Amino acid sequence: MIQKVTFYAALGLLAMFVLVALLGPYLIEHDPLRGSLRARLEPPLWAGGTMEYPLGTDRLGRDMVARMVTGARISLTVCVVVIAIAGSIGTAIGTLSGYVGGWLDRVLMRLVDLALSLPVILLALLIGAVSGPSFGNIVLVISLVLWSQYARMSRGETLRVKNEDYVDLARTSGLGHAAIIFRHILPNIAPSLIVVATLQVGVVIVLEASLSFLGVGVPPPNPSWGSMVADGRSYVVTAWWVSLFPGIAILLVVMAVNIVGDTLTDRINPALRGRTA
Amino acid sequence: MSPILSTHGLGRTFRTKGGPLHALTDVTLDCDPGRSLGVVGESGCGKTTLNRLILMLDTPTAGEVRFKDKPLAQLTTNERKAYRRAVQPVFQNPYSSLNPRLRVRKIIREPLAANTTMSRAQIDARVDEVLEAVGLSSRDADRLPAEFSGGQRQRIAIARALASKPELMLLDEPVSSQDISIRAQILNVLKDLRDEYGLATLFVSHDLATVRFMCDEVVVIYLGRIVERGPANVICSAPRHPYTQALLAATLSADPDAPEMATRPQGEIPSPLAPPSGCPYHTRCPHAHDLCKAQRPQAQPAEGGGTVACHLVEQGGW
Amino acid sequence: MSLLSIRNLTVRLGRAAHAPAILEDVSLDVQPGETVGLVGESGSGKSTLGMSVLRLTPPLLAEGTSGEILWNGQDVLKMRGKALRQLRGGEMSMILQDPMASLNPVFSVGSQLGEALKRAGRADLQAAAEAALAEVNIPSPAERLRSFPHQLSGGMRQRVVSAIGLAQEPKLIICDEPTTALDATIQFQFLELLRALQKAHGMAMLFVTHDFGVVARICDRVAVMYAGRIVETGPVREIFRNPRHPYTRALLAAVPSTREAPDRLPVIDGAPPSVGNRPEGCAFHPRCPLATDRCRTQPRMEPQAPGHDAACWHAKEVAAA
């Protein structure tokens, strides 16, 4: 019962996050990029602020609400793009690895080990230092790390499905490898991959925020929850709201994602519990 | 009349870390039109390997499988299609043999679409026809496997095999995972279909009672080798090889007053990685003597029909 | 007094009164030293009955359990903590279909057997363990004690499980399809072993199986289950010779035999109902050739012959047929 309530609360929170991200521009009054220098570091409504800036403003006088909403939009975009790229590359490599087996499997799995041992933050700092912060870089770095999860999962699942009799039957009917993979294997490993993707939303948001916090993520002046936390760092005693609100947003969304992801894991494939990141 | 399918000195050795594993050695058998051949053996005897070799899921390391007297390796593309159409398998576990994501129509359609030139409408008509032949209805074609019980699933698997009008059905323990009441239904369906379409069947099983019901002739395999072959009534009631006798004694009949058999099963099945010397059964045979340990017995014609590979039978009894 | 007496046991999927019942109003007695077979198809509830006796059902089912399971006059369903632990693996033990489910893969046979013998208060553990393995016909026991479960064959594992189960001299051993995963020749030897052990130790046995051949071989009495109820019970010979329930009769007829090859096997149409979908009244009536309107109400177990009860409105017609 309590589990159900938490699940639906988390699901509701996520729906809100997505909706806000999608409708962003229609929800906000102020420009998230340009502030008014006269309204620098305005406190939120209940700490002596005004209706004009209900969550206050940052050190350049930019509206916190506008920046949070736009930040959500950027976070979601990064999530979708990263999961699409990492998911398709990882699934392709993992499925191939499991299906073909042999030396190809060994080579690809060493590649996965390599990806898993990449120091994300160092890599990001390096790329950032070489080519400056950009949206492309952040997607590249996160994808480089995350594809391996899909590769592992889809390889394991492919090995399982490959042993099912219907795959042998398809082979005895003379079906080609591509037909077997697309008709018999992918549809049957999809549920587990969806679980991985769901759980990864949280990881992507945290990574994006961390990289932006370190200054190698979303390039300024674009708002990202991570860079907003970083911005507010020096004023945390006087203007706590600048760091606190994006921090809370990250916490809530990531928690909601994990609750939804865990519940889905239990429902779709209880055997996988605890095997995903 | 030439057999639809035959194997000649068929063998398969796997290379493993523990040395060569002789899964199947020197297996020769014929599947004649309209006849039902039983293959009996326990786990590790090579039944599965035999199946996979016939289905071209694996390639033999010795001997060959022939389709209408032509080795499988020499079939042209078109002949291979004809072979795939003519030889259709039904596996043991209907939960594994039906893709849970495909509707029944698509499952049954698969071999037709791959190996025939039938039009979509012809295929659909055929799907309805075979579903009815196995006691389901054409309405079932649009449902998913999860909506059916184990027995119904096995009927779907049979319908799929039937769809391409096969000449030989390869039945791999098709009822051993089913409940008694369902088992009888499926066995009847298989027997009816066989008689109606004049199908040949190769029926792989560990159970002598089902084999007696389904088959005309039986080969008994132990550790990858044929130890005895003969008419089903002989093999299942008065077998000559001590292993088959033990197997018969172990087939418990549903009768509390069933007479005790003279030969009782004893010992463990040896690992196929370290098969015994001489006769593979000598480690478990109550009648084994020195010759059995030293020399492998050859198959000899036996009283009652068929052949037996046993020194003792050869020498005229124990 | 019966060793085990199950009275009106009902097991529902949860506490609610209308929750679907896996077992309904099951009563069964086991006398000291006898072997009772519980036979039925999948979904008949036979395994749940075996598990219930040891209170090993999952929490949802445990909540929905009512009735009495009397062990030496004490209700197992009311036992707590220590008493229950003493019962399990002490006075009662269990052999399951998959021996790997009962053995711990990271400990050697010797240490698992030793632990059970220690609980039984045995002194010289090494000697006792060797003797225990020898008793279940395991060759070179001293060596086997050092083996790990995965190094043994299925038949050997099942023997080890029996040796562990016997360590505390149980009075009842519950076997849940212990030979289903074994090859025929191995099954035969294991059943022989069980029979010998039972005689030697004077144990009673509750043997859950779907195989009438196994029942005929080792049981003294048998209870036939269908859709969560016992529909017929009696001495083995009586049930096989004069079945009074149409289900028992049809099921026995549907088993192929090595002795003859009929053109067709007599069948029961349809499939056993699932737990949530059981028909009103006698659950077998939609598949029964003798069914009449009367069968829409649940028949009671009525005596047919000494010790032989059946729950069927048409039992007399079955006898006459």
Coordinates of N, CA, C and O in Angstrom, one line a residue, chain C residues 152-272:
Chain C
L152 N 28.3 -33.6 -7.6 CA 27.5 -34.8 -7.5 C 26.4 -34.9 -8.6 O 26.0 -33.8 -9.1
S153 N 26.0 -36.1 -9.0 CA 24.9 -36.2 -9.9 C 23.6 -35.9 -9.2 O 23.6 -35.9 -8.0
G154 N 22.5 -35.8 -10.0 CA 21.2 -35.5 -9.4 C 20.8 -36.5 -8.4 O 20.3 -36.2 -7.4
G155 N 21.0 -37.8 -8.8 CA 20.6 -38.9 -7.9 C 21.4 -38.9 -6.6 O 20.8 -39.1 -5.5
M156 N 22.7 -38.6 -6.7 CA 23.5 -38.5 -5.5 C 23.1 -37.4 -4.6 O 23.1 -37.5 -3.4
R157 N 22.8 -36.2 -5.2 CA 22.4 -35.1 -4.4 C 21.1 -35.4 -3.6 O 21.0 -35.1 -2.4
Q158 N 20.2 -36.1 -4.3 CA 19.0 -36.4 -3.6 C 19.2 -37.4 -2.5 O 18.6 -37.3 -1.4
R159 N 20.2 -38.2 -2.6 CA 20.6 -39.1 -1.5 C 21.2 -38.3 -0.4 O 20.9 -38.6 0.8
V160 N 22.0 -37.3 -0.7 CA 22.6 -36.5 0.4 C 21.5 -35.8 1.1 O 21.5 -35.7 2.4
V161 N 20.5 -35.2 0.4 CA 19.4 -34.5 1.0 C 18.7 -35.5 1.9 O 18.3 -35.1 3.1
S162 N 18.5 -36.7 1.5 CA 17.8 -37.7 2.4 C 18.6 -38.0 3.6 O 18.1 -38.0 4.7
A163 N 20.0 -38.1 3.5 CA 20.8 -38.4 4.6 C 20.7 -37.2 5.6 O 20.6 -37.4 6.8
I164 N 20.7 -36.0 5.1 CA 20.5 -34.8 6.0 C 19.2 -34.9 6.7 O 19.0 -34.6 7.9
G165 N 18.2 -35.2 5.9 CA 16.8 -35.2 6.4 C 16.6 -36.3 7.5 O 15.8 -36.1 8.4
L166 N 17.4 -37.3 7.4 CA 17.2 -38.4 8.3 C 18.0 -38.2 9.6 O 17.8 -39.0 10.6
A167 N 19.0 -37.3 9.6 CA 19.9 -37.1 10.7 C 19.2 -37.0 12.0 O 19.7 -37.6 13.0
Q168 N 18.1 -36.4 12.1 CA 17.4 -36.2 13.4 C 16.3 -37.2 13.6 O 15.4 -37.0 14.4
E169 N 16.4 -38.3 12.9 CA 15.4 -39.4 13.0 C 13.9 -38.9 13.0 O 13.2 -38.9 14.0
P170 N 13.5 -38.3 11.9 CA 12.2 -37.8 11.8 C 11.1 -38.9 11.9 O 11.4 -40.0 11.5
K171 N 9.9 -38.5 12.3 CA 8.8 -39.4 12.3 C 8.0 -39.4 11.0 O 7.3 -40.3 10.7
L172 N 8.2 -38.2 10.3 CA 7.5 -38.0 9.1 C 8.4 -37.4 8.1 O 9.1 -36.4 8.4
I173 N 8.4 -37.9 6.9 CA 9.2 -37.2 5.8 C 8.3 -36.8 4.7 O 7.5 -37.7 4.2
I174 N 8.3 -35.6 4.3 CA 7.4 -35.1 3.3 C 8.2 -35.0 2.0 O 9.3 -34.3 1.9
C175 N 7.8 -35.7 0.9 CA 8.6 -35.8 -0.3 C 7.8 -35.1 -1.4 O 6.6 -35.5 -1.7
D176 N 8.3 -34.0 -1.9 CA 7.5 -33.2 -2.9 C 8.2 -33.5 -4.3 O 9.2 -32.9 -4.7
E177 N 7.6 -34.5 -5.0 CA 8.1 -34.8 -6.4 C 9.7 -35.1 -6.3 O 10.4 -34.5 -7.2
P178 N 10.2 -35.9 -5.4 CA 11.7 -35.9 -5.3 C 12.3 -36.6 -6.5 O 13.5 -36.5 -6.7
T179 N 11.6 -37.3 -7.3 CA 12.2 -38.1 -8.4 C 11.9 -37.6 -9.7 O 12.3 -38.1 -10.8
T180 N 11.1 -36.5 -9.8 CA 10.6 -36.0 -11.1 C 11.8 -35.6 -12.0 O 11.7 -35.7 -13.2
A181 N 12.8 -35.0 -11.4 CA 13.9 -34.5 -12.2 C 15.0 -35.6 -12.5 O 16.0 -35.4 -13.2
L182 N 14.7 -36.8 -12.0 CA 15.7 -37.9 -12.2 C 15.4 -38.8 -13.3 O 14.2 -39.0 -13.7
D183 N 16.4 -39.4 -13.9 CA 16.2 -40.4 -15.0 C 15.5 -41.6 -14.4 O 15.6 -41.9 -13.2
A184 N 14.8 -42.4 -15.3 CA 14.0 -43.5 -14.8 C 14.8 -44.5 -14.0 O 14.4 -44.9 -12.9
T185 N 16.0 -44.9 -14.5 CA 16.8 -45.9 -13.7 C 17.3 -45.4 -12.4 O 17.4 -46.1 -11.4
I186 N 17.5 -44.1 -12.3 CA 18.0 -43.5 -11.1 C 16.8 -43.3 -10.1 O 16.9 -43.5 -8.9
Q187 N 15.6 -42.9 -10.7 CA 14.4 -42.8 -9.9 C 14.1 -44.1 -9.2 O 13.8 -44.1 -8.0
F188 N 14.2 -45.2 -10.0 CA 13.9 -46.5 -9.5 C 14.7 -46.8 -8.2 O 14.2 -47.2 -7.2
Q189 N 16.0 -46.6 -8.4 CA 16.9 -46.9 -7.2 C 16.6 -46.0 -6.0 O 16.7 -46.4 -4.9
F190 N 16.3 -44.7 -6.3 CA 16.0 -43.8 -5.2 C 14.7 -44.2 -4.4 O 14.7 -44.1 -3.2
L191 N 13.7 -44.6 -5.2 CA 12.5 -45.1 -4.6 C 12.7 -46.3 -3.7 O 12.2 -46.4 -2.6
E192 N 13.5 -47.2 -4.2 CA 13.9 -48.4 -3.5 C 14.6 -48.0 -2.1 O 14.3 -48.5 -1.1
L193 N 15.5 -47.0 -2.3 CA 16.2 -46.6 -1.1 C 15.2 -46.0 -0.1 O 15.3 -46.3 1.1
L194 N 14.3 -45.1 -0.6 CA 13.3 -44.5 0.4 C 12.5 -45.5 1.1 O 12.3 -45.4 2.3
R195 N 12.1 -46.6 0.3 CA 11.3 -47.6 0.9 C 12.1 -48.3 2.0 O 11.6 -48.6 3.1
A196 N 13.4 -48.6 1.7 CA 14.2 -49.3 2.7 C 14.4 -48.5 4.0 O 14.3 -48.9 5.1
L197 N 14.7 -47.2 3.7 CA 15.0 -46.3 4.8 C 13.7 -46.1 5.7 O 13.8 -46.1 6.9
Q198 N 12.6 -46.1 5.0 CA 11.3 -45.9 5.8 C 11.1 -47.1 6.7 O 10.7 -47.0 7.9
K199 N 11.3 -48.3 6.2 CA 11.2 -49.5 7.0 C 12.2 -49.5 8.1 O 11.8 -49.7 9.3
A200 N 13.4 -49.2 7.8 CA 14.5 -49.2 8.9 C 14.2 -48.3 10.0 O 14.5 -48.5 11.2
H201 N 13.7 -47.1 9.7 CA 13.5 -46.0 10.7 C 12.1 -45.9 11.2 O 11.8 -45.1 12.0
G202 N 11.2 -46.7 10.6 CA 9.8 -46.6 11.0 C 9.1 -45.3 10.8 O 8.3 -44.8 11.6
M203 N 9.5 -44.6 9.7 CA 9.0 -43.3 9.4 C 7.7 -43.4 8.7 O 7.4 -44.3 7.9
A204 N 6.9 -42.3 8.8 CA 5.7 -42.2 7.9 C 6.2 -41.3 6.7 O 7.2 -40.5 6.9
M205 N 5.5 -41.4 5.6 CA 5.9 -40.6 4.5 C 4.7 -40.0 3.8 O 3.7 -40.7 3.6
L206 N 4.8 -38.7 3.5 CA 3.7 -38.0 2.7 C 4.4 -37.7 1.3 O 5.3 -37.0 1.3
F207 N 3.9 -38.4 0.3 CA 4.6 -38.4 -1.0 C 3.8 -37.7 -2.0 O 2.8 -38.2 -2.5
V208 N 4.2 -36.4 -2.4 CA 3.5 -35.7 -3.4 C 4.0 -36.0 -4.8 O 5.2 -36.0 -5.0
T209 N 3.2 -36.4 -5.7 CA 3.6 -36.8 -7.0 C 2.5 -36.6 -8.0 O 1.3 -36.5 -7.7
H210 N 2.9 -36.6 -9.3 CA 1.8 -36.6 -10.4 C 1.8 -37.9 -11.1 O 1.1 -38.2 -12.0
D211 N 2.7 -38.9 -10.6 CA 3.0 -40.1 -11.3 C 2.3 -41.3 -10.6 O 2.7 -41.7 -9.5
F212 N 1.3 -41.9 -11.3 CA 0.6 -43.0 -10.7 C 1.5 -44.2 -10.6 O 1.3 -45.1 -9.7
G213 N 2.6 -44.3 -11.5 CA 3.5 -45.4 -11.4 C 4.2 -45.4 -10.0 O 4.4 -46.4 -9.4
V214 N 4.7 -44.2 -9.6 CA 5.4 -44.0 -8.4 C 4.4 -44.3 -7.2 O 4.8 -45.0 -6.3
V215 N 3.2 -43.9 -7.3 CA 2.2 -44.2 -6.2 C 2.1 -45.7 -6.1 O 2.1 -46.2 -5.0
A216 N 1.9 -46.4 -7.2 CA 1.7 -47.8 -7.2 C 2.9 -48.5 -6.6 O 2.7 -49.5 -5.9
R217 N 4.0 -47.9 -6.8 CA 5.2 -48.6 -6.3 C 5.5 -48.5 -4.8 O 5.9 -49.4 -4.2
I218 N 5.2 -47.2 -4.3 CA 5.7 -47.1 -2.9 C 4.6 -46.7 -1.9 O 4.9 -46.7 -0.7
C219 N 3.3 -46.4 -2.3 CA 2.4 -45.9 -1.3 C 1.5 -47.0 -0.7 O 1.2 -48.0 -1.4
D220 N 1.1 -46.8 0.5 CA 0.1 -47.7 1.1 C -1.3 -47.1 0.9 O -2.2 -47.9 0.6
R221 N -1.4 -45.8 1.0 CA -2.7 -45.2 0.8 C -2.5 -44.0 -0.1 O -1.3 -43.5 -0.3
V222 N -3.5 -43.6 -0.8 CA -3.4 -42.5 -1.7 C -4.6 -41.5 -1.6 O -5.7 -41.9 -1.3
A223 N -4.3 -40.2 -1.8 CA -5.3 -39.2 -1.8 C -5.2 -38.5 -3.2 O -4.2 -38.0 -3.6
V224 N -6.3 -38.6 -4.0 CA -6.3 -38.0 -5.3 C -6.9 -36.5 -5.2 O -7.9 -36.3 -4.6
M225 N -6.1 -35.6 -5.7 CA -6.5 -34.2 -5.6 C -7.0 -33.6 -6.9 O -6.4 -33.9 -7.9
Y226 N -8.0 -32.8 -6.9 CA -8.4 -32.1 -8.1 C -8.9 -30.7 -7.6 O -9.7 -30.6 -6.8
A227 N -8.3 -29.7 -8.3 CA -8.8 -28.3 -8.0 C -8.9 -27.9 -6.6 O -9.9 -27.4 -6.1
G228 N -7.9 -28.3 -5.8 CA -7.8 -27.8 -4.4 C -8.5 -28.7 -3.4 O -8.5 -28.4 -2.2
R229 N -9.1 -29.8 -3.8 CA -9.8 -30.7 -2.9 C -9.3 -32.1 -3.1 O -8.9 -32.5 -4.1
I230 N -9.4 -32.9 -2.0 CA -9.2 -34.3 -2.1 C -10.5 -34.9 -2.6 O -11.6 -34.7 -2.0
V231 N -10.5 -35.5 -3.8 CA -11.7 -36.1 -4.3 C -11.9 -37.5 -4.0 O -13.0 -38.1 -4.0
E232 N -10.8 -38.2 -3.7 CA -10.9 -39.6 -3.4 C -9.7 -40.0 -2.6 O -8.6 -39.6 -2.8
T233 N -10.0 -40.9 -1.6 CA -8.8 -41.4 -0.8 C -9.1 -42.8 -0.4 O -10.2 -43.2 -0.2
G234 N -8.0 -43.6 -0.3 CA -8.2 -45.0 0.1 C -6.9 -45.8 -0.1 O -5.9 -45.2 -0.5
P235 N -6.9 -47.1 0.3 CA -5.8 -47.9 0.1 C -5.4 -48.0 -1.4 O -6.3 -48.0 -2.2
V236 N -4.1 -48.1 -1.6 CA -3.6 -48.0 -3.0 C -4.3 -49.0 -3.9 O -4.9 -48.7 -5.0
R237 N -4.4 -50.3 -3.5 CA -4.9 -51.3 -4.3 C -6.4 -51.0 -4.6 O -6.8 -51.2 -5.8
E238 N -7.1 -50.6 -3.6 CA -8.5 -50.3 -3.8 C -8.7 -49.1 -4.8 O -9.6 -49.2 -5.7
I239 N -7.9 -48.1 -4.7 CA -8.1 -46.9 -5.6 C -7.7 -47.4 -7.1 O -8.4 -47.0 -8.0
F240 N -6.7 -48.2 -7.2 CA -6.3 -48.6 -8.6 C -7.3 -49.6 -9.2 O -7.6 -49.6 -10.4
R241 N -7.9 -50.4 -8.3 CA -8.8 -51.5 -8.8 C -10.2 -51.0 -8.9 O -10.9 -51.3 -9.9
N242 N -10.7 -50.3 -7.9 CA -12.1 -49.8 -7.9 C -12.2 -48.3 -7.7 O -12.7 -47.8 -6.7
P243 N -11.7 -47.5 -8.6 CA -11.8 -46.1 -8.4 C -13.3 -45.7 -8.4 O -14.0 -46.2 -9.3
R244 N -13.7 -44.8 -7.5 CA -15.1 -44.4 -7.4 C -15.3 -43.0 -7.9 O -16.5 -42.6 -8.1
H245 N -14.3 -42.3 -8.1 CA -14.5 -40.9 -8.6 C -14.2 -40.9 -10.1 O -13.1 -41.5 -10.5
P246 N -15.0 -40.3 -10.9 CA -14.8 -40.3 -12.4 C -13.4 -39.8 -12.7 O -12.8 -40.2 -13.7
Y247 N -12.9 -38.8 -12.0 CA -11.7 -38.2 -12.3 C -10.5 -39.2 -12.1 O -9.7 -39.4 -13.0
T248 N -10.5 -39.9 -11.0 CA -9.5 -40.9 -10.7 C -9.5 -42.0 -11.8 O -8.5 -42.4 -12.3
R249 N -10.7 -42.4 -12.1 CA -10.9 -43.4 -13.1 C -10.4 -43.0 -14.5 O -9.6 -43.8 -15.1
A250 N -10.7 -41.8 -14.9 CA -10.3 -41.3 -16.2 C -8.8 -41.1 -16.2 O -8.1 -41.4 -17.2
L251 N -8.3 -40.6 -15.1 CA -6.8 -40.3 -15.0 C -6.0 -41.7 -15.2 O -5.1 -41.7 -15.9
L252 N -6.5 -42.7 -14.4 CA -5.8 -44.0 -14.5 C -5.9 -44.5 -15.9 O -4.9 -45.1 -16.4
A253 N -7.0 -44.3 -16.6 CA -7.2 -44.9 -17.9 C -6.3 -44.2 -18.9 O -5.9 -44.8 -19.9
A254 N -5.9 -42.9 -18.6 CA -5.2 -42.1 -19.6 C -3.7 -42.4 -19.5 O -2.9 -41.8 -20.3
V255 N -3.2 -43.2 -18.6 CA -1.8 -43.5 -18.5 C -1.4 -44.6 -19.5 O -1.9 -45.7 -19.4
P256 N -0.5 -44.3 -20.4 CA -0.1 -45.4 -21.3 C 0.7 -46.5 -20.6 O 1.3 -46.2 -19.5
S257 N 0.7 -47.6 -21.2 CA 1.4 -48.8 -20.5 C 2.3 -49.5 -21.5 O 2.1 -49.4 -22.7
T258 N 3.4 -50.1 -21.0 CA 4.3 -50.8 -21.9 C 3.7 -52.1 -22.4 O 4.2 -52.7 -23.3
R259 N 2.6 -52.5 -21.7 CA 2.1 -53.8 -22.0 C 1.2 -53.9 -23.3 O 1.0 -54.9 -23.9
E260 N 0.6 -52.8 -23.6 CA -0.3 -52.8 -24.8 C -0.3 -51.5 -25.5 O 0.1 -50.5 -24.9
A261 N -0.6 -51.5 -26.8 CA -0.7 -50.3 -27.5 C -2.1 -50.1 -28.1 O -2.3 -50.5 -29.2
P262 N -2.9 -49.4 -27.4 CA -4.3 -49.2 -28.0 C -4.2 -48.1 -29.1 O -3.2 -47.5 -29.2
D263 N -5.2 -48.1 -29.9 CA -5.2 -47.1 -31.0 C -5.3 -45.7 -30.4 O -4.6 -44.8 -30.9
R264 N -6.1 -45.5 -29.4 CA -6.2 -44.1 -28.8 C -6.2 -44.3 -27.3 O -6.6 -45.4 -26.8
L265 N -5.7 -43.3 -26.6 CA -5.8 -43.3 -25.2 C -7.2 -42.7 -24.8 O -7.6 -41.7 -25.4
P266 N -7.9 -43.2 -23.8 CA -9.1 -42.5 -23.3 C -8.6 -41.2 -22.7 O -7.7 -41.1 -22.0
V267 N -9.4 -40.1 -23.0 CA -8.9 -38.8 -22.5 C -10.0 -38.2 -21.7 O -11.2 -38.5 -21.7
I268 N -9.6 -37.2 -20.9 CA -10.5 -36.3 -20.2 C -10.4 -35.0 -21.0 O -9.4 -34.4 -21.3
D269 N -11.6 -34.5 -21.5 CA -11.6 -33.3 -22.3 C -11.2 -32.1 -21.5 O -11.5 -32.1 -20.3
G270 N -10.8 -31.0 -22.1 CA -10.5 -29.8 -21.4 C -9.3 -29.9 -20.5 O -8.5 -30.8 -20.6
A271 N -9.1 -28.9 -19.7 CA -7.9 -28.8 -18.9 C -8.3 -28.5 -17.5 O -9.4 -28.0 -17.2
P272 N -7.4 -28.9 -16.5 CA -7.8 -28.5 -15.1 C -8.0 -27.0 -14.9 O -7.3 -26.2 -15.6

